[in-house]
Short mmCIF file of C-alpha atoms in Angstrom, two decimals:
data_model
loop_
_atom_site.label_atom_id
_atom_site.label_comp_id
_atom_site.label_asym_id
_atom_site.label_seq_id
_atom_site.Cartn_x
_atom_site.Cartn_y
_atom_site.Cartn_z
CA UNK Z 1 10.57 -4.09 -62.48
CA UNK Z 2 11.53 -3.01 -58.90
CA UNK Z 3 13.30 -6.16 -57.61
CA UNK Z 4 15.71 -8.45 -59.28
CA UNK Z 5 13.86 -11.32 -57.61
CA UNK Z 6 10.85 -10.49 -59.82
CA UNK Z 7 12.88 -11.75 -62.66
CA UNK Z 8 12.47 -15.33 -61.52
CA UNK Z 9 8.86 -14.98 -61.38
CA UNK Z 10 8.44 -14.41 -65.27
CA UNK Z 11 7.08 -17.10 -67.49
CA UNK Z 12 5.22 -17.89 -70.44
CA UNK Z 13 1.43 -19.28 -70.69
CA UNK Z 14 0.16 -21.84 -73.12
CA UNK Z 15 -0.22 -19.15 -75.69
CA UNK Z 16 3.38 -18.06 -75.56
CA UNK Z 17 2.52 -14.70 -73.88
CA UNK Z 18 4.85 -13.48 -71.03
CA UNK Z 19 3.13 -13.71 -67.69
CA UNK Z 20 3.93 -12.76 -64.10
CA UNK Z 21 3.89 -16.03 -62.16
CA UNK Z 22 2.14 -16.26 -58.80
CA UNK Z 23 4.15 -16.39 -55.62
CA UNK Z 24 4.21 -19.98 -54.14
CA UNK Z 25 2.99 -21.22 -51.68
CA UNK Z 26 -0.28 -19.55 -52.53
CA UNK Z 27 -2.11 -20.01 -49.20
CA UNK Z 28 -5.44 -18.71 -50.29
CA UNK Z 29 -5.92 -21.52 -52.83
CA UNK Z 30 -4.24 -24.46 -50.93
CA UNK Z 31 -6.64 -26.90 -49.04
CA UNK Z 32 -5.24 -27.33 -45.62
CA UNK Z 33 -3.57 -30.76 -45.11
CA UNK Z 34 -2.24 -32.69 -42.24
CA UNK Z 35 1.41 -31.84 -43.28
CA UNK Z 36 0.80 -28.16 -43.71
CA UNK Z 37 -1.41 -27.87 -40.77
CA UNK Z 38 1.00 -29.57 -38.40
CA UNK Z 39 3.97 -27.48 -39.69
CA UNK Z 40 2.26 -24.11 -39.07
CA UNK Z 41 1.05 -25.27 -35.62
CA UNK Z 42 4.74 -26.18 -34.80
CA UNK Z 43 5.64 -22.58 -35.48
CA UNK Z 44 2.65 -21.06 -33.59
CA UNK Z 45 3.48 -23.27 -30.68
CA UNK Z 46 7.03 -22.26 -30.80
CA UNK Z 47 5.91 -18.51 -30.71
CA UNK Z 48 3.46 -19.29 -27.84
CA UNK Z 49 6.27 -21.11 -25.85
CA UNK Z 50 8.58 -18.09 -26.19
CA UNK Z 51 5.80 -16.27 -24.18
CA UNK Z 52 5.89 -19.20 -21.76
CA UNK Z 53 9.64 -18.67 -21.32
CA UNK Z 54 8.98 -15.07 -20.33
CA UNK Z 55 6.35 -16.18 -17.89
CA UNK Z 56 9.01 -18.77 -16.59
CA UNK Z 57 11.59 -16.00 -15.98
CA UNK Z 58 8.97 -13.98 -14.11
CA UNK Z 59 8.06 -17.03 -12.04
CA UNK Z 60 11.70 -17.60 -11.15
CA UNK Z 61 12.26 -13.89 -10.42
CA UNK Z 62 9.32 -13.80 -8.18
CA UNK Z 63 10.84 -16.76 -6.20
CA UNK Z 64 14.19 -14.96 -5.88
CA UNK Z 65 12.48 -11.60 -4.98
CA UNK Z 66 10.60 -12.63 -1.74
CA UNK Z 67 8.38 -15.20 -0.29
CA UNK Z 68 5.27 -13.03 -0.66
CA UNK Z 69 6.03 -12.16 -4.38
CA UNK Z 70 6.35 -15.89 -5.06
CA UNK Z 71 2.97 -16.65 -3.12
CA UNK Z 72 1.33 -14.23 -5.47
CA UNK Z 73 2.82 -15.95 -8.45
CA UNK Z 74 1.62 -19.40 -7.35
CA UNK Z 75 -1.72 -18.23 -6.53
CA UNK Z 76 -2.13 -16.72 -9.98
CA UNK Z 77 -0.93 -20.19 -11.37
CA UNK Z 78 -3.47 -21.84 -9.31
CA UNK Z 79 -6.34 -19.57 -10.46
CA UNK Z 80 -8.97 -20.74 -12.95
CA UNK Z 81 -7.64 -18.48 -15.64
CA UNK Z 82 -4.02 -19.46 -14.64
CA UNK Z 83 -4.84 -23.15 -14.97
CA UNK Z 84 -6.30 -22.54 -18.51
CA UNK Z 85 -3.25 -20.61 -19.55
CA UNK Z 86 -0.97 -23.23 -18.36
CA UNK Z 87 -2.97 -26.10 -19.90
CA UNK Z 88 -2.51 -24.24 -23.30
CA UNK Z 89 1.35 -24.05 -22.55
CA UNK Z 90 1.57 -27.68 -21.65
CA UNK Z 91 -0.22 -28.78 -24.77
CA UNK Z 92 1.93 -26.28 -26.89
CA UNK Z 93 5.14 -27.76 -25.07
CA UNK Z 94 4.21 -31.42 -25.61
CA UNK Z 95 3.20 -30.66 -29.24
CA UNK Z 96 6.42 -28.81 -30.11
CA UNK Z 97 8.54 -31.53 -28.26
CA UNK Z 98 6.80 -34.31 -30.24
CA UNK Z 99 6.74 -32.74 -33.62
CA UNK Z 100 10.31 -31.36 -32.88
CA UNK Z 101 11.43 -35.11 -32.67
CA UNK Z 102 9.72 -35.67 -35.95
CA UNK Z 103 11.60 -32.64 -37.57
CA UNK Z 104 15.05 -34.09 -36.01
CA UNK Z 105 14.25 -37.41 -37.67
CA UNK Z 106 13.76 -35.64 -40.91
CA UNK Z 107 17.06 -33.79 -40.50
CA UNK Z 108 18.64 -37.12 -40.06
CA UNK Z 109 16.89 -38.36 -43.33
CA UNK Z 110 14.21 -40.60 -42.03
CA UNK Z 111 10.35 -40.57 -42.68
CA UNK Z 112 10.26 -38.40 -45.78
CA UNK Z 113 7.77 -40.75 -47.70
CA UNK Z 114 4.11 -39.63 -47.60
CA UNK Z 115 2.54 -42.59 -45.74
CA UNK Z 116 5.21 -42.43 -43.03
CA UNK Z 117 4.76 -38.65 -42.85
CA UNK Z 118 1.07 -38.91 -42.35
CA UNK Z 119 1.49 -41.70 -39.74
CA UNK Z 120 4.14 -39.81 -37.75
CA UNK Z 121 1.87 -36.77 -38.00
CA UNK Z 122 -1.13 -38.38 -36.45
CA UNK Z 123 1.35 -40.25 -33.74
CA UNK Z 124 2.52 -36.52 -32.83
CA UNK Z 125 -1.04 -35.47 -32.23
CA UNK Z 126 -1.90 -38.55 -30.16
CA UNK Z 127 1.36 -38.31 -28.06
CA UNK Z 128 1.08 -34.59 -27.50
CA UNK Z 129 -2.62 -34.89 -26.25
CA UNK Z 130 -1.75 -38.08 -24.34
CA UNK Z 131 1.27 -36.33 -22.40
CA UNK Z 132 -0.75 -33.40 -21.65
CA UNK Z 133 -3.57 -35.45 -20.17
CA UNK Z 134 -1.05 -37.52 -18.13
CA UNK Z 135 0.72 -34.39 -16.90
CA UNK Z 136 -2.53 -32.79 -15.71
CA UNK Z 137 -3.70 -36.12 -14.31
CA UNK Z 138 -0.55 -36.28 -12.15
CA UNK Z 139 -0.82 -32.55 -11.22
CA UNK Z 140 -4.47 -32.43 -10.27
CA UNK Z 141 -5.15 -35.97 -9.17
CA UNK Z 142 -1.98 -37.70 -7.96
CA UNK Z 143 0.12 -34.82 -6.88
CA UNK I 1 9.04 -9.13 -79.23
CA UNK I 2 5.68 -7.67 -79.59
CA UNK I 3 4.76 -8.68 -75.95
CA UNK I 4 3.92 -6.08 -73.56
CA UNK I 5 6.07 -7.63 -70.83
CA UNK I 6 9.70 -8.45 -71.04
CA UNK I 7 12.55 -9.07 -69.02
CA UNK I 8 14.78 -6.01 -68.86
CA UNK I 9 17.36 -7.01 -66.34
CA UNK I 10 20.83 -7.08 -68.05
CA UNK I 11 22.88 -8.40 -65.12
CA UNK I 12 24.61 -11.67 -65.47
CA UNK I 13 23.42 -14.86 -63.92
CA UNK I 14 26.41 -14.79 -61.58
CA UNK I 15 25.77 -11.10 -60.63
CA UNK I 16 22.16 -12.16 -59.78
CA UNK I 17 23.14 -15.02 -57.73
CA UNK I 18 25.78 -13.22 -55.60
CA UNK I 19 24.59 -12.52 -52.10
CA UNK I 20 21.48 -14.49 -52.43
CA UNK I 21 23.04 -17.83 -51.60
CA UNK I 22 23.80 -19.76 -48.49
CA UNK I 23 27.34 -18.32 -48.06
CA UNK I 24 26.32 -16.26 -45.10
CA UNK I 25 25.69 -17.72 -41.76
CA UNK I 26 22.92 -20.25 -42.62
CA UNK I 27 24.52 -23.33 -41.67
CA UNK I 28 25.64 -21.96 -38.25
CA UNK I 29 21.95 -20.91 -37.37
CA UNK I 30 20.63 -24.19 -38.62
CA UNK I 31 23.24 -26.45 -36.77
CA UNK I 32 22.70 -24.33 -33.51
CA UNK I 33 18.89 -24.52 -33.80
CA UNK I 34 19.21 -28.42 -33.97
CA UNK I 35 21.84 -28.66 -31.13
CA UNK I 36 19.59 -26.66 -28.83
CA UNK I 37 16.53 -28.64 -29.86
CA UNK I 38 18.40 -32.01 -28.92
CA UNK I 39 19.78 -30.47 -25.75
CA UNK I 40 16.02 -29.42 -24.86
CA UNK I 41 14.74 -33.02 -25.33
CA UNK I 42 15.94 -34.06 -22.01
CA UNK I 43 15.97 -30.69 -20.38
CA UNK I 44 12.34 -29.91 -21.15
CA UNK I 45 11.16 -33.47 -19.65
CA UNK I 46 13.27 -32.53 -16.60
CA UNK I 47 11.45 -29.11 -16.52
CA UNK I 48 8.07 -30.77 -16.68
CA UNK I 49 9.03 -33.15 -13.85
CA UNK I 50 10.21 -30.19 -11.81
CA UNK I 51 6.99 -28.32 -12.31
CA UNK I 52 5.00 -31.35 -11.09
CA UNK I 53 7.35 -31.65 -8.04
CA UNK I 54 7.06 -27.89 -7.20
CA UNK I 55 3.22 -27.86 -7.67
CA UNK I 56 1.89 -25.80 -4.82
CA UNK I 57 5.40 -25.02 -3.40
CA UNK I 58 6.11 -22.01 -1.30
CA UNK I 59 9.23 -19.99 -1.69
CA UNK I 60 11.21 -21.94 0.92
CA UNK I 61 10.47 -25.05 -0.88
CA UNK I 62 11.58 -23.44 -4.15
CA UNK I 63 14.89 -22.36 -2.53
CA UNK I 64 15.53 -25.94 -1.16
CA UNK I 65 14.80 -27.32 -4.64
CA UNK I 66 17.31 -25.01 -6.49
CA UNK I 67 19.99 -25.42 -3.78
CA UNK I 68 20.30 -29.00 -4.80
CA UNK I 69 23.27 -28.81 -7.02
CA UNK I 70 21.88 -30.91 -9.89
CA UNK I 71 18.64 -28.87 -9.96
CA UNK I 72 20.53 -25.43 -10.04
CA UNK I 73 22.85 -26.85 -12.94
CA UNK I 74 20.10 -28.34 -14.92
CA UNK I 75 17.85 -25.15 -14.59
CA UNK I 76 20.64 -22.92 -15.69
CA UNK I 77 21.38 -25.45 -18.68
CA UNK I 78 17.61 -25.36 -19.58
CA UNK I 79 17.40 -21.52 -19.49
CA UNK I 80 20.47 -21.25 -21.68
CA UNK I 81 19.28 -23.70 -24.30
CA UNK I 82 15.72 -22.52 -24.15
CA UNK I 83 16.49 -18.83 -24.76
CA UNK I 84 19.02 -19.58 -27.31
CA UNK I 85 16.59 -21.93 -29.20
CA UNK I 86 13.69 -19.51 -28.90
CA UNK I 87 16.06 -16.66 -30.19
CA UNK I 88 16.88 -18.64 -33.23
CA UNK I 89 13.25 -19.51 -34.01
CA UNK I 90 11.75 -16.09 -33.47
CA UNK I 91 14.64 -14.76 -35.76
CA UNK I 92 13.37 -17.14 -38.51
CA UNK I 93 9.80 -15.93 -37.97
CA UNK I 94 10.66 -12.40 -37.98
CA UNK I 95 12.67 -12.73 -41.13
CA UNK I 96 10.10 -14.82 -42.82
CA UNK I 97 7.02 -12.34 -42.20
CA UNK I 98 8.52 -8.88 -42.07
CA UNK I 99 9.62 -7.68 -45.46
CA UNK I 100 10.53 -4.06 -44.92
CA UNK I 101 14.27 -3.86 -44.09
CA UNK I 102 14.09 -1.21 -41.44
CA UNK I 103 11.11 -2.85 -39.66
CA UNK I 104 12.75 -6.14 -39.89
CA UNK I 105 15.88 -4.90 -38.35
CA UNK I 106 14.03 -2.90 -35.60
CA UNK I 107 12.02 -6.26 -34.85
CA UNK I 108 15.18 -8.36 -34.80
CA UNK I 109 16.98 -5.89 -32.45
CA UNK I 110 13.93 -5.55 -30.02
CA UNK I 111 13.58 -9.44 -30.06
CA UNK I 112 17.10 -9.92 -29.25
CA UNK I 113 17.09 -7.27 -26.42
CA UNK I 114 13.95 -8.97 -24.84
CA UNK I 115 15.48 -12.49 -25.10
CA UNK I 116 18.84 -11.22 -23.47
CA UNK I 117 16.83 -9.51 -20.79
CA UNK I 118 14.43 -12.30 -19.84
CA UNK I 119 17.33 -14.88 -20.21
CA UNK I 120 19.59 -13.00 -17.61
CA UNK I 121 16.67 -12.45 -15.34
CA UNK I 122 15.82 -16.18 -15.24
CA UNK I 123 19.44 -17.10 -14.91
CA UNK I 124 20.01 -14.55 -12.21
CA UNK I 125 16.95 -15.62 -10.32
CA UNK I 126 18.01 -19.34 -10.24
CA UNK I 127 21.49 -18.29 -9.11
CA UNK I 128 20.10 -16.15 -6.26
CA UNK I 129 17.83 -19.20 -5.21
CA UNK I 130 20.74 -21.52 -5.47
CA UNK I 131 23.08 -19.71 -2.99
#
């Protein structure tokens, strides 16, 4: 035994023989569920948004540097590729925002039972897509 | 006995538990993550609104926007809360997935350096636009 933590993973099977228990959660055998899927996407969105924060600081730095540097930054954001990337960031932002509220409510002790958890999960999906659509509607049509 | 496998650890339960519990800085990290999350609720909505208002803006318009005291203050608050929050989040991700001690430490240090760098870059840029 290399690690003391392995001592917690020893058990006996039905015949009484000592066995090494598998590490849980065992992702390879779990069927994806709404709860676990939304959970991992919260993390993925958070990591992506960290990249977005880097882009935000570069955008602000371009504005602080010179009018021509900011013009380049704005034209990049206005290009097709730029818009696709920004669309992904708005979706990630609104998803992390909505699911973050869900997490804060859990921290406060609300919404732990399964039916509520599933309902709030779908509500998060609908809200984040809805907010993204509203944002791009205002940006492209109204603004 | 007779079984091939057996537990050979002779340390006491207390000895095993020491240093593995929450008596480090867990609560501080957890609390700061929630605090910055709550701060980011209004701040990120403000940011989204600002992006819509600044859609297609040139540098002069950007400067006028940031020169408004409230915009400068809110952007600096946003940058502070955002970079603090993402530092706490990325720290947990690194600690969860990188198990080699040396690699984990290197990743944590590199992440912290990058967060500080880009955080200062964003804040200084806003300050320069503000004045």
